[in-house]
PDB file of C-alpha atoms in Angstrom:
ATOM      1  CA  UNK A1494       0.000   0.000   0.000  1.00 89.00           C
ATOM      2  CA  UNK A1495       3.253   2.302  -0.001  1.00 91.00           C
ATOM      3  CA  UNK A1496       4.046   1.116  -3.564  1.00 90.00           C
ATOM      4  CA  UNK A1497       3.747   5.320  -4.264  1.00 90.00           C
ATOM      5  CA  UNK A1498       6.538   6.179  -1.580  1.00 92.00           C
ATOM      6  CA  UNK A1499       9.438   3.421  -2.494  1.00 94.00           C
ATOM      7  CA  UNK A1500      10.216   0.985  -5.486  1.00 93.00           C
ATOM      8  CA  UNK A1501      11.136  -1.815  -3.557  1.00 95.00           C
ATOM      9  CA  UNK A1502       7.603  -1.331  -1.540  1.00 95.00           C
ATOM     10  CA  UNK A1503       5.391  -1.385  -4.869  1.00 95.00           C
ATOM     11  CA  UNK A1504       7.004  -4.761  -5.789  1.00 95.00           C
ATOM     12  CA  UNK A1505       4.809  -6.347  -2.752  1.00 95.00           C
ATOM     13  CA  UNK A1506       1.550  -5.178  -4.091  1.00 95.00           C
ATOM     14  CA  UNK A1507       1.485  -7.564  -6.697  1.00 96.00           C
ATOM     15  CA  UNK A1508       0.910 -10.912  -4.536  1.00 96.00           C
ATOM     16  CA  UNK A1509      -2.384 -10.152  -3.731  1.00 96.00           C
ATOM     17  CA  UNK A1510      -4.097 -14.094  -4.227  1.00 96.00           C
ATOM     18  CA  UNK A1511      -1.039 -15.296  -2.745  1.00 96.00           C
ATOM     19  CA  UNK A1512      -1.389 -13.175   0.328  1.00 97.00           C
ATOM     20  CA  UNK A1513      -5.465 -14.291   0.345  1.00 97.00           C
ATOM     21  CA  UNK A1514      -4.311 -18.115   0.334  1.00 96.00           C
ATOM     22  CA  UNK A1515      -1.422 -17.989   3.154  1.00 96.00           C
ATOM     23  CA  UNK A1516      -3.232 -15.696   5.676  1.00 96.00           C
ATOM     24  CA  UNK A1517      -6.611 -17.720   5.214  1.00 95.00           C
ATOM     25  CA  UNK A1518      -4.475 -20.784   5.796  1.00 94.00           C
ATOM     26  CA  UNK A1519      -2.618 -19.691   9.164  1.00 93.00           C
ATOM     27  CA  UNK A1520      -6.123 -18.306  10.194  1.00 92.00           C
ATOM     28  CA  UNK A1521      -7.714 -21.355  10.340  1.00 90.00           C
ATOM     29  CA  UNK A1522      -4.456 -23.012  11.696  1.00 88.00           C
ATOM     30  CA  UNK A1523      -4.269 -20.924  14.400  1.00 87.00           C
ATOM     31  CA  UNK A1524      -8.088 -20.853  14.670  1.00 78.00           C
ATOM     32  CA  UNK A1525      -8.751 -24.293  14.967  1.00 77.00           C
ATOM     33  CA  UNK A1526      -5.690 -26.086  15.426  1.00 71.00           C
ATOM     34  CA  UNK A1527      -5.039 -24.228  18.302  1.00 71.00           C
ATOM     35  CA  UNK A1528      -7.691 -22.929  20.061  1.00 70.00           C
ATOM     36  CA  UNK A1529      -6.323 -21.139  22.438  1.00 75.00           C
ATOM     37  CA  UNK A1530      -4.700 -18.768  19.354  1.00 80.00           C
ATOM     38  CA  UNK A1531      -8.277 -17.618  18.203  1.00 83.00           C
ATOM     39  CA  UNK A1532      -7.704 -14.433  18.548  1.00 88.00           C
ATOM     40  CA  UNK A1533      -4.636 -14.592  16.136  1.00 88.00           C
ATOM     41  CA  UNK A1534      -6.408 -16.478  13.817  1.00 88.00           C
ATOM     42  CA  UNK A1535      -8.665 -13.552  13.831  1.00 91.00           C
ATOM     43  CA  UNK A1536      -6.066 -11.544  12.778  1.00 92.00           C
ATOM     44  CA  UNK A1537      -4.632 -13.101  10.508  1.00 93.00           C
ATOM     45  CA  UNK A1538      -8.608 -13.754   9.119  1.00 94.00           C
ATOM     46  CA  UNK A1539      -8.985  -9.941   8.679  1.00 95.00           C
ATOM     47  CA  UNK A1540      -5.892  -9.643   6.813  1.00 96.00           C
ATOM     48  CA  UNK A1541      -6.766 -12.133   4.579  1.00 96.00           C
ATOM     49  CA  UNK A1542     -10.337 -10.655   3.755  1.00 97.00           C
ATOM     50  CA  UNK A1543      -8.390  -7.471   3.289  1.00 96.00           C
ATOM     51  CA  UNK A1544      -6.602  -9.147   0.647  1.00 96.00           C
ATOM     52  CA  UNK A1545      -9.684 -10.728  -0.379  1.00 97.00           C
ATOM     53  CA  UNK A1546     -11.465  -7.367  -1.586  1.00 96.00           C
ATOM     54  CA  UNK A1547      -8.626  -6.365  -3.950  1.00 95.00           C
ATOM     55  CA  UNK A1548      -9.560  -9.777  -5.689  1.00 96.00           C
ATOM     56  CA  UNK A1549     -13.156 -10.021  -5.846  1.00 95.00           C
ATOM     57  CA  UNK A1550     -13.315  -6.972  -8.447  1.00 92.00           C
ATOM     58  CA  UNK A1551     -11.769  -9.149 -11.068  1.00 94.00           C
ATOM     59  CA  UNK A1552     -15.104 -11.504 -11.154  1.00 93.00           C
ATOM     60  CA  UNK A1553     -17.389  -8.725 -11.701  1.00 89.00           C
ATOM     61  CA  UNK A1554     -17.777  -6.555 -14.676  1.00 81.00           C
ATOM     62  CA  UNK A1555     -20.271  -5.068 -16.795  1.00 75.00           C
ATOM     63  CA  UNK A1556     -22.383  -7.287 -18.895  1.00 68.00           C
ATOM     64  CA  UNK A1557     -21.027  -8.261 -22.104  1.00 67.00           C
ATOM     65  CA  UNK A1558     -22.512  -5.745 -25.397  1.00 67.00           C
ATOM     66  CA  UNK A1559     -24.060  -7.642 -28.145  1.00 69.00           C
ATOM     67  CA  UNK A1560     -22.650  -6.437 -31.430  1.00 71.00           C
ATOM     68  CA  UNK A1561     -23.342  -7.234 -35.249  1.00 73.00           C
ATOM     69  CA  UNK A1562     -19.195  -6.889 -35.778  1.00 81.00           C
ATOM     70  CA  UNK A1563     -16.632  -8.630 -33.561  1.00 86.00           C
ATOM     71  CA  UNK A1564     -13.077  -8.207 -34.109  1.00 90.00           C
ATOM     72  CA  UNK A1565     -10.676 -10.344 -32.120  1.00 93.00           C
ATOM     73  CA  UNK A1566      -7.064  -8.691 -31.249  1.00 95.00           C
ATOM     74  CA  UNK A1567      -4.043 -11.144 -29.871  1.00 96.00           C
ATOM     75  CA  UNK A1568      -0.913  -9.379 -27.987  1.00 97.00           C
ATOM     76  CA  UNK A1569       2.002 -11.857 -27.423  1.00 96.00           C
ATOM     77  CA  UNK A1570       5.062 -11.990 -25.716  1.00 97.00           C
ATOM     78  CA  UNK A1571       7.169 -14.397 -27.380  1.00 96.00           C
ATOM     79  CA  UNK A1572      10.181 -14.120 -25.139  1.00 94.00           C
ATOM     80  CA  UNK A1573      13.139 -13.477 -27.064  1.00 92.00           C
ATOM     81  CA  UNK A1574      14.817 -16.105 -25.730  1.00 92.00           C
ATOM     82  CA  UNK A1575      12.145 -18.348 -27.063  1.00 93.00           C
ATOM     83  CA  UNK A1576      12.727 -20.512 -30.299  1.00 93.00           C
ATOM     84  CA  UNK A1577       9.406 -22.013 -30.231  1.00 94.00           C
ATOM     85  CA  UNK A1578       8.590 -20.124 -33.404  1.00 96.00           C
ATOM     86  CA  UNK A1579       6.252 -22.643 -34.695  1.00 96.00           C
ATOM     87  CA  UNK A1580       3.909 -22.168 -31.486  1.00 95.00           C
ATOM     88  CA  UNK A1581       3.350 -18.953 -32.146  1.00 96.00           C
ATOM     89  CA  UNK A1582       2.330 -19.560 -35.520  1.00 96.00           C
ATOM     90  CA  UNK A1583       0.096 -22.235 -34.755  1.00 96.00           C
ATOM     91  CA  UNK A1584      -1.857 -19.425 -32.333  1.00 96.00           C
ATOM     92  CA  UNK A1585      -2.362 -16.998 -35.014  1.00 96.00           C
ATOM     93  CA  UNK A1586      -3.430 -19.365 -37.737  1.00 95.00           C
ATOM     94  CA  UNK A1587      -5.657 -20.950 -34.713  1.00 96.00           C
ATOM     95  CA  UNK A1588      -7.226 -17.886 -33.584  1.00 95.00           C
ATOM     96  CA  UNK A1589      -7.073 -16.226 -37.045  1.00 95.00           C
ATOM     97  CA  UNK A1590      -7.126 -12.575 -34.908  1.00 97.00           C
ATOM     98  CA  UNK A1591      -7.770  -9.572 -36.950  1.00 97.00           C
ATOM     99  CA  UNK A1592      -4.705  -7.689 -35.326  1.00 97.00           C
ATOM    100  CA  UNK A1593      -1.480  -9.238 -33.517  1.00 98.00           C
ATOM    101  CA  UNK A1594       1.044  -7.635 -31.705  1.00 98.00           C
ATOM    102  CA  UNK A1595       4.074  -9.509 -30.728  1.00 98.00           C
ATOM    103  CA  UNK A1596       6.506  -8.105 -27.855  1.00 97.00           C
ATOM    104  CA  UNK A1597      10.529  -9.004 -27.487  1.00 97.00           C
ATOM    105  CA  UNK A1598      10.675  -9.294 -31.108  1.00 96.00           C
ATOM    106  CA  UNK A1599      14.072  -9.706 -32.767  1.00 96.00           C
ATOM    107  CA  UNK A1600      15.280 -10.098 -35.742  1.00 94.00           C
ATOM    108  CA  UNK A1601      15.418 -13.761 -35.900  1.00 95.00           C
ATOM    109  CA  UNK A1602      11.519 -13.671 -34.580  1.00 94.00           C
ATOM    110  CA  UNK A1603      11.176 -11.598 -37.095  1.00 90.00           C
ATOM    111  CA  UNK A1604      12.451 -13.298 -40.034  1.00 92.00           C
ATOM    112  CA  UNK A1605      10.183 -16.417 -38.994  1.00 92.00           C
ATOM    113  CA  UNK A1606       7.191 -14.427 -39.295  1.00 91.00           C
ATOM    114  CA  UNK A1607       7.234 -13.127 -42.887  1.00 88.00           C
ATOM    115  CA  UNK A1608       4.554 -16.188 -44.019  1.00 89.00           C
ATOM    116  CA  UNK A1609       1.718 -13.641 -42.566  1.00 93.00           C
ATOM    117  CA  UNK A1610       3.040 -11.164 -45.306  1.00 90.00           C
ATOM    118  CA  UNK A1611      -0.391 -12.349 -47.519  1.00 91.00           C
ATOM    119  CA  UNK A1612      -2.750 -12.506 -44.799  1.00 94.00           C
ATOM    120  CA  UNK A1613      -1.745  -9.774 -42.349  1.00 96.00           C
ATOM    121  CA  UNK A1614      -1.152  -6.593 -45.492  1.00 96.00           C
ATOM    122  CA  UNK A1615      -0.408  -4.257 -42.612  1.00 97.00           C
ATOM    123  CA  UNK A1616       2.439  -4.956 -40.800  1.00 96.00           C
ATOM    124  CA  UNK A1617       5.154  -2.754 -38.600  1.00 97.00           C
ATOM    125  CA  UNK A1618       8.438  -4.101 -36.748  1.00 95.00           C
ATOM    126  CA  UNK A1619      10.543  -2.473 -35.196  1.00 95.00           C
ATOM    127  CA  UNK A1620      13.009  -5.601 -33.697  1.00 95.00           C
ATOM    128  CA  UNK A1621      15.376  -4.696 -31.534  1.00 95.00           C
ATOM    129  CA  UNK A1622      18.511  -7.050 -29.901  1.00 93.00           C
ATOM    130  CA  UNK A1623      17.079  -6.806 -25.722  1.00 93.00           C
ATOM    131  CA  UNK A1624      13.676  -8.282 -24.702  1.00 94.00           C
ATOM    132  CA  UNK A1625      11.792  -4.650 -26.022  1.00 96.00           C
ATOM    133  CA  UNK A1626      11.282  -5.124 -29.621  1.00 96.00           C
ATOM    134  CA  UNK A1627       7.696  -4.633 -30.864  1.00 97.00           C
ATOM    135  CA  UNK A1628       5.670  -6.201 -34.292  1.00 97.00           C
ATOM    136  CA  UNK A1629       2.174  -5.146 -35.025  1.00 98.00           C
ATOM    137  CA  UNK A1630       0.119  -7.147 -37.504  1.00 97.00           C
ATOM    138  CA  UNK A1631      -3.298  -6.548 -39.103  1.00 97.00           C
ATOM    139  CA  UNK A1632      -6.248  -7.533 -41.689  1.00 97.00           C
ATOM    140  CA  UNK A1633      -7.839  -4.123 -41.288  1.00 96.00           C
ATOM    141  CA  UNK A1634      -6.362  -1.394 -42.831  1.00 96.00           C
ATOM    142  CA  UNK A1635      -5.311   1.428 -40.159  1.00 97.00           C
ATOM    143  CA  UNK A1636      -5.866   5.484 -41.205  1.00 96.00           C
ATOM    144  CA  UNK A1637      -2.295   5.430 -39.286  1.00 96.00           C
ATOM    145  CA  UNK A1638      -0.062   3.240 -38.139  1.00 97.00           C
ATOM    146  CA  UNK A1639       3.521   3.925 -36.760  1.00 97.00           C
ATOM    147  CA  UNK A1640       5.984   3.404 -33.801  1.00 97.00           C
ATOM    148  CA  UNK A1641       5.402   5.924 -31.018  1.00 96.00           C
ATOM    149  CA  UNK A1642       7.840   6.473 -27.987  1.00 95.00           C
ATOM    150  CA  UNK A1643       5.817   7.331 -24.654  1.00 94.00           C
ATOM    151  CA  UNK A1644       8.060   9.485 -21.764  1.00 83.00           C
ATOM    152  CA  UNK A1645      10.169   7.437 -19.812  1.00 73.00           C
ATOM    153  CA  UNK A1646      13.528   9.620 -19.555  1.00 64.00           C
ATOM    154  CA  UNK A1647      16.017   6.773 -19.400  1.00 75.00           C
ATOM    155  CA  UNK A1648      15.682   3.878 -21.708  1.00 79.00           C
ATOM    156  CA  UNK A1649      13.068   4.603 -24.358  1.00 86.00           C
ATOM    157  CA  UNK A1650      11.402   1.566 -25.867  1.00 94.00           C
ATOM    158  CA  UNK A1651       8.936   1.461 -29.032  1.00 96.00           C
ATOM    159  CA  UNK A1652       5.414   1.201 -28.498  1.00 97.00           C
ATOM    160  CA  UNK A1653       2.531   0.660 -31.569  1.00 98.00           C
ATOM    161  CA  UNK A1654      -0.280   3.447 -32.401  1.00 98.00           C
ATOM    162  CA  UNK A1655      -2.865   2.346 -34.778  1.00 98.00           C
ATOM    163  CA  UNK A1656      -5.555   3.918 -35.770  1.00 97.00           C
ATOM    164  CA  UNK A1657      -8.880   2.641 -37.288  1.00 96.00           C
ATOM    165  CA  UNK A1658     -12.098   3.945 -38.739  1.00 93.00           C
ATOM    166  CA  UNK A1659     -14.585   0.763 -37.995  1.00 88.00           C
ATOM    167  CA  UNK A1660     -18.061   1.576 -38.510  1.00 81.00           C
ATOM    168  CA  UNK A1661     -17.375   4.932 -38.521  1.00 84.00           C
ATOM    169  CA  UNK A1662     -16.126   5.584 -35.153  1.00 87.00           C
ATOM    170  CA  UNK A1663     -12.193   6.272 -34.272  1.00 92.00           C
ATOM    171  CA  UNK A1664     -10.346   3.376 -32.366  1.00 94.00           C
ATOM    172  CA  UNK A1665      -6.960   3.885 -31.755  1.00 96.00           C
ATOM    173  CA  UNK A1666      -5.045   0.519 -30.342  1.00 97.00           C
ATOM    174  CA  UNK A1667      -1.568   0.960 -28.467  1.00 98.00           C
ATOM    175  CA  UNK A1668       0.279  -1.395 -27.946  1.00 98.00           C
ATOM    176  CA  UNK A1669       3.182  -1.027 -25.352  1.00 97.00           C
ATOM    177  CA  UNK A1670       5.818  -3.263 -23.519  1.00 97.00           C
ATOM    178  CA  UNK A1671       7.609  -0.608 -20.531  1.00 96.00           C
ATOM    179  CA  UNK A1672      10.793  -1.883 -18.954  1.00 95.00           C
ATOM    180  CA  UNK A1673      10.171  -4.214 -16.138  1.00 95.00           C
ATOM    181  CA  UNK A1674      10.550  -3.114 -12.326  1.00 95.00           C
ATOM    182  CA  UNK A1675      13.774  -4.760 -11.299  1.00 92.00           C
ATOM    183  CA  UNK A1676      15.247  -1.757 -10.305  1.00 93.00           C
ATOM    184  CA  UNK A1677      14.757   1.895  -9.842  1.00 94.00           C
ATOM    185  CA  UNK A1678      15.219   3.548 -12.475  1.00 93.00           C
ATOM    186  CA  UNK A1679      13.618   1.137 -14.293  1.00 94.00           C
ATOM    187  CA  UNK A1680      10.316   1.390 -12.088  1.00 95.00           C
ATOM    188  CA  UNK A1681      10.323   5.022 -12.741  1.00 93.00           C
ATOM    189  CA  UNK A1682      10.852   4.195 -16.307  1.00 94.00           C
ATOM    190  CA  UNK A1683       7.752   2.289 -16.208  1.00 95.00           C
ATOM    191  CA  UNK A1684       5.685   4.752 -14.443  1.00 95.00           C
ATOM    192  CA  UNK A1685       6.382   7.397 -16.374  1.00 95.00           C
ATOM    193  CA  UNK A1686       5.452   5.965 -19.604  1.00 95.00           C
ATOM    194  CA  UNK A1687       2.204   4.343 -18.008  1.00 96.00           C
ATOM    195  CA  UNK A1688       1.210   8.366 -16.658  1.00 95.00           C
ATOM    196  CA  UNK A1689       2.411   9.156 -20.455  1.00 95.00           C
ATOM    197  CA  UNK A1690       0.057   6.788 -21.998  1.00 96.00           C
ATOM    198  CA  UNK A1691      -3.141   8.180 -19.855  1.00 96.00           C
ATOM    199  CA  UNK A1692      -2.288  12.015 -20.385  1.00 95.00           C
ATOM    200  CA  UNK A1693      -2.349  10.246 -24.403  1.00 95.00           C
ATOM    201  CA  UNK A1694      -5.361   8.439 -24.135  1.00 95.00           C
ATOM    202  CA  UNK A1695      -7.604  10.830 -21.874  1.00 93.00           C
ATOM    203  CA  UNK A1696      -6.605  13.491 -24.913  1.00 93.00           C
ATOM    204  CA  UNK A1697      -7.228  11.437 -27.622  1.00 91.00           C
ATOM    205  CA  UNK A1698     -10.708  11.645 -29.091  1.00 83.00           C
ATOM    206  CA  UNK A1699     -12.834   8.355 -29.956  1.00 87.00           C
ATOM    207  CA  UNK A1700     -12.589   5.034 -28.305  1.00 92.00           C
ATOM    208  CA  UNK A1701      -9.380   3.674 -27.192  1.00 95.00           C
ATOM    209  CA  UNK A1702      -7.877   0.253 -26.479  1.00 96.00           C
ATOM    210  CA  UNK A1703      -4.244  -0.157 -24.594  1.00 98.00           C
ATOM    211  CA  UNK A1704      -3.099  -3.617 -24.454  1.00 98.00           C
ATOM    212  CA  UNK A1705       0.607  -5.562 -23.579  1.00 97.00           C
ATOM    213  CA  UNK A1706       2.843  -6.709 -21.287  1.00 97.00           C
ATOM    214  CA  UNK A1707       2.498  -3.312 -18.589  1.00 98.00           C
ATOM    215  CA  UNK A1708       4.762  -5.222 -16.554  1.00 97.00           C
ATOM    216  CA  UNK A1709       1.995  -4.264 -13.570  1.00 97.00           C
ATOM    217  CA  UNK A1710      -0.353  -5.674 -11.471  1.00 97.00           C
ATOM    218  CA  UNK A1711      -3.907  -4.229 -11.087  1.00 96.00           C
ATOM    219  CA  UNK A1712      -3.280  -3.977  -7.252  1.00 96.00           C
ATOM    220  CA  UNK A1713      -0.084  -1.095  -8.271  1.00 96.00           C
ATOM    221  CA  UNK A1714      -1.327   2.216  -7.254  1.00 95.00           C
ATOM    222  CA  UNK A1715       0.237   3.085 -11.401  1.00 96.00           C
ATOM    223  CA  UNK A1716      -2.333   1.089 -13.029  1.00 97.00           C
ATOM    224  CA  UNK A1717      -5.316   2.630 -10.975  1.00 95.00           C
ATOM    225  CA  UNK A1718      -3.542   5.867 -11.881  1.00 96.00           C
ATOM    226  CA  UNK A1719      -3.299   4.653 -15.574  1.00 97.00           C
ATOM    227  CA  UNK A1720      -6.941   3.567 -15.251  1.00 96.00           C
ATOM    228  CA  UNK A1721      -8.071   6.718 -13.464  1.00 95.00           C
ATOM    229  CA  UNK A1722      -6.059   9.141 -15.822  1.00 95.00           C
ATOM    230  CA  UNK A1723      -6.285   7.621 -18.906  1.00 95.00           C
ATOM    231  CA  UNK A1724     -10.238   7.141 -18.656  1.00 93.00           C
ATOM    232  CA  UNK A1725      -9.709   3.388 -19.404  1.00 95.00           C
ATOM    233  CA  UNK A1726     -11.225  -0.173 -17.655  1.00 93.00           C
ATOM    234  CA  UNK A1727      -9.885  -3.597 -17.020  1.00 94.00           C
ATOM    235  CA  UNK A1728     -11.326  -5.450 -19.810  1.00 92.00           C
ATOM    236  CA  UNK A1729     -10.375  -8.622 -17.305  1.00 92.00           C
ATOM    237  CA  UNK A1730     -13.159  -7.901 -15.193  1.00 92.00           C
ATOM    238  CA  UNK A1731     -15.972 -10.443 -15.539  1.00 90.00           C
ATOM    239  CA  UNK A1732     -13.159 -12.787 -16.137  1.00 92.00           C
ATOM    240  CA  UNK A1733     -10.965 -13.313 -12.898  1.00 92.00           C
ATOM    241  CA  UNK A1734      -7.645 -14.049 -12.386  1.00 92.00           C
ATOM    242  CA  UNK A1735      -5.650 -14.366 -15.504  1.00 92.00           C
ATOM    243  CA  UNK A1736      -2.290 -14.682 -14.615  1.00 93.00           C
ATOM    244  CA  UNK A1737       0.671 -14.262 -17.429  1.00 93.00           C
ATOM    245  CA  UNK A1738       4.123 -14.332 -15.430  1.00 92.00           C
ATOM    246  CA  UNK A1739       6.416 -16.101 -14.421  1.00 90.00           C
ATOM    247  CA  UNK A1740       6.512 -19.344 -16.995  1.00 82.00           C
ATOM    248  CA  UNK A1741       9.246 -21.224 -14.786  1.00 81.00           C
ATOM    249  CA  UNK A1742       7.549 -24.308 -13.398  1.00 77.00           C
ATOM    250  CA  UNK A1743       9.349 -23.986 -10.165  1.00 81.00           C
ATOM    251  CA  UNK A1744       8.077 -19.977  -9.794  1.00 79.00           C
ATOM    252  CA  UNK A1745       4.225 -20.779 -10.977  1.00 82.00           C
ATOM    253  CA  UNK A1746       2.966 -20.392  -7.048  1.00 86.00           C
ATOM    254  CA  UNK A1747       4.165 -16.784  -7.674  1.00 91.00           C
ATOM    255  CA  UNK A1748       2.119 -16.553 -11.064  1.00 95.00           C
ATOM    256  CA  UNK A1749       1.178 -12.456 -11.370  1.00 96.00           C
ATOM    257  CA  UNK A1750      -1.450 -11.221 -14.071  1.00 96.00           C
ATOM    258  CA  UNK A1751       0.969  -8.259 -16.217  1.00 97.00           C
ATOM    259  CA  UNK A1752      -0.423  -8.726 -19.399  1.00 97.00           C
ATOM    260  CA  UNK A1753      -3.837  -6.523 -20.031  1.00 97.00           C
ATOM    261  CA  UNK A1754      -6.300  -5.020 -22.145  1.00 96.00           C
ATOM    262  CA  UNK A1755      -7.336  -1.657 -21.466  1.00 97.00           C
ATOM    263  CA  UNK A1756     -10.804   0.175 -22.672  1.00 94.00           C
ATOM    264  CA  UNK A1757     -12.571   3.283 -22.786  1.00 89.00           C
ATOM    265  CA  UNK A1758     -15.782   3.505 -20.888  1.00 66.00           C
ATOM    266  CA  UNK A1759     -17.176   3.913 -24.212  1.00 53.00           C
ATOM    267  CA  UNK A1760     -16.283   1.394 -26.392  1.00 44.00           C
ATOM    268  CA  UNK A1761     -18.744  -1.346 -27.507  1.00 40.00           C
TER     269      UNK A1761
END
């Protein structure tokens, strides 16, 4: 709840579930394994539900808006490290998406892609030799489309702006990928382009959709900023949990939800 005040203290806000599950556990430990510690278990019980009502947001959302078009959008991080090229294939000939957008994209990921040439017209990489490298690929043809740099003021990585006209009304799509929170100036990295992409999207007209690897929870005070300044919703809501990090077997107890789609209010 200090994430605001020190680095190292917003890194703790991201365990929520995992907090839930261990303080639920030692209250009913203490609470009924040993009796005579009830009023710890209590404790530890409050705690818990504390935890608890950061959660419970995630299963409740607005009702789902009938439409007569649907258009389906995938965002990817293939891990540059990855050589499972053929996986990701497989996904986007699976899912057939109308727009893709690949993070940690390098030239080799690149290179393996170039089959979609046909069936994705519109296309923009910008591969890069780290783990920041963006692609962007899509069916429908975009009034603009072109790499944008958000503020960061140390490192500054390449997001995606596209923008549609679908039905007549303006959707932009960014796509972004900050620098990851391992240290401090890359945390401030990160929240300055997250406050950059709000001021963006709270000035840009129409209906806006922000999706990626934020390399945030939704229990960082930065994303309800982003949310709260950038006039945008978790689209996850309705949906739950959905975690997206880490992929190490021996780290999945620590599995955090980073990856998201944002939304105007108005979008439908």
């Amino acid at each position: 709840y200090l994430g605001k005040w020190w680095w190292l203290f917003d890194l703790t806000c991201h365990f929520k579930v995992q907090y839930f599950l261990i303080l639920t556990c030692c209250s009913l430990l203490l609470g009924l394994a040993f009796r005579k510690m009830w009023i710890y278990g209590m404790i530890f019980g409050v705690f818990a539900v504390i935890n608890l009502l950061e959660i419970v947001p995630l299963y409740l959302g607005p009702e789902l808006l009938e439409t007569k078009k649907q258009y389906r959008i995938i965002s990817v991080n293939v891990n540059s490290a990855n050589r499972n090229y053929q996986a990701v294939k497989d996904l986007i000939l699976t899912e057939k998406p109308d727009v893709v957008l690949l993070m940690e994209v390098n030239h080799a990921w690149g290179n393996q892609l170039n089959q979609f040439k046909q069936e994705y017209p519109y296309q923009l990489f910008k591969p890069r030799s780290d783990n920041f490298g963006i692609a962007f690929f899509s069916k429908l043809k975009p009034e603009r489309l072109e790499v944008k740099y958000f503020k960061d003021n140390y490192a500054p990585v390449p997001s995606i702006l596209a923008i549609y006209s679908l039905a007549g009304r303006k959707m932009t799509v960014i796509g972004t990928h900050p620098l990851p929170p391992r240290f401090s100036v890359y945390s401030q990295s990160r929240n300055r382009q997250l406050g950059d992409i709000a001021g963006f999207t709270s000035a840009t007209g129409g209906e806006v959709m922000v999706i990626g690897d934020l390399n945030v929870t939704p229990w960082s005070g930065y994303f309800s900023q982003l949310l709260v300044d950038g006039n945008l919703r978790n689209s996850a809501c309705g949906f739950g949990i959905q975690p997206t990090w880490p992929d190490v077997l021996l780290l999945l107890p620590m599995l955090i939800p980073i990856d998201h789609c944002l939304i105007t209010y108005v979008i439908c």
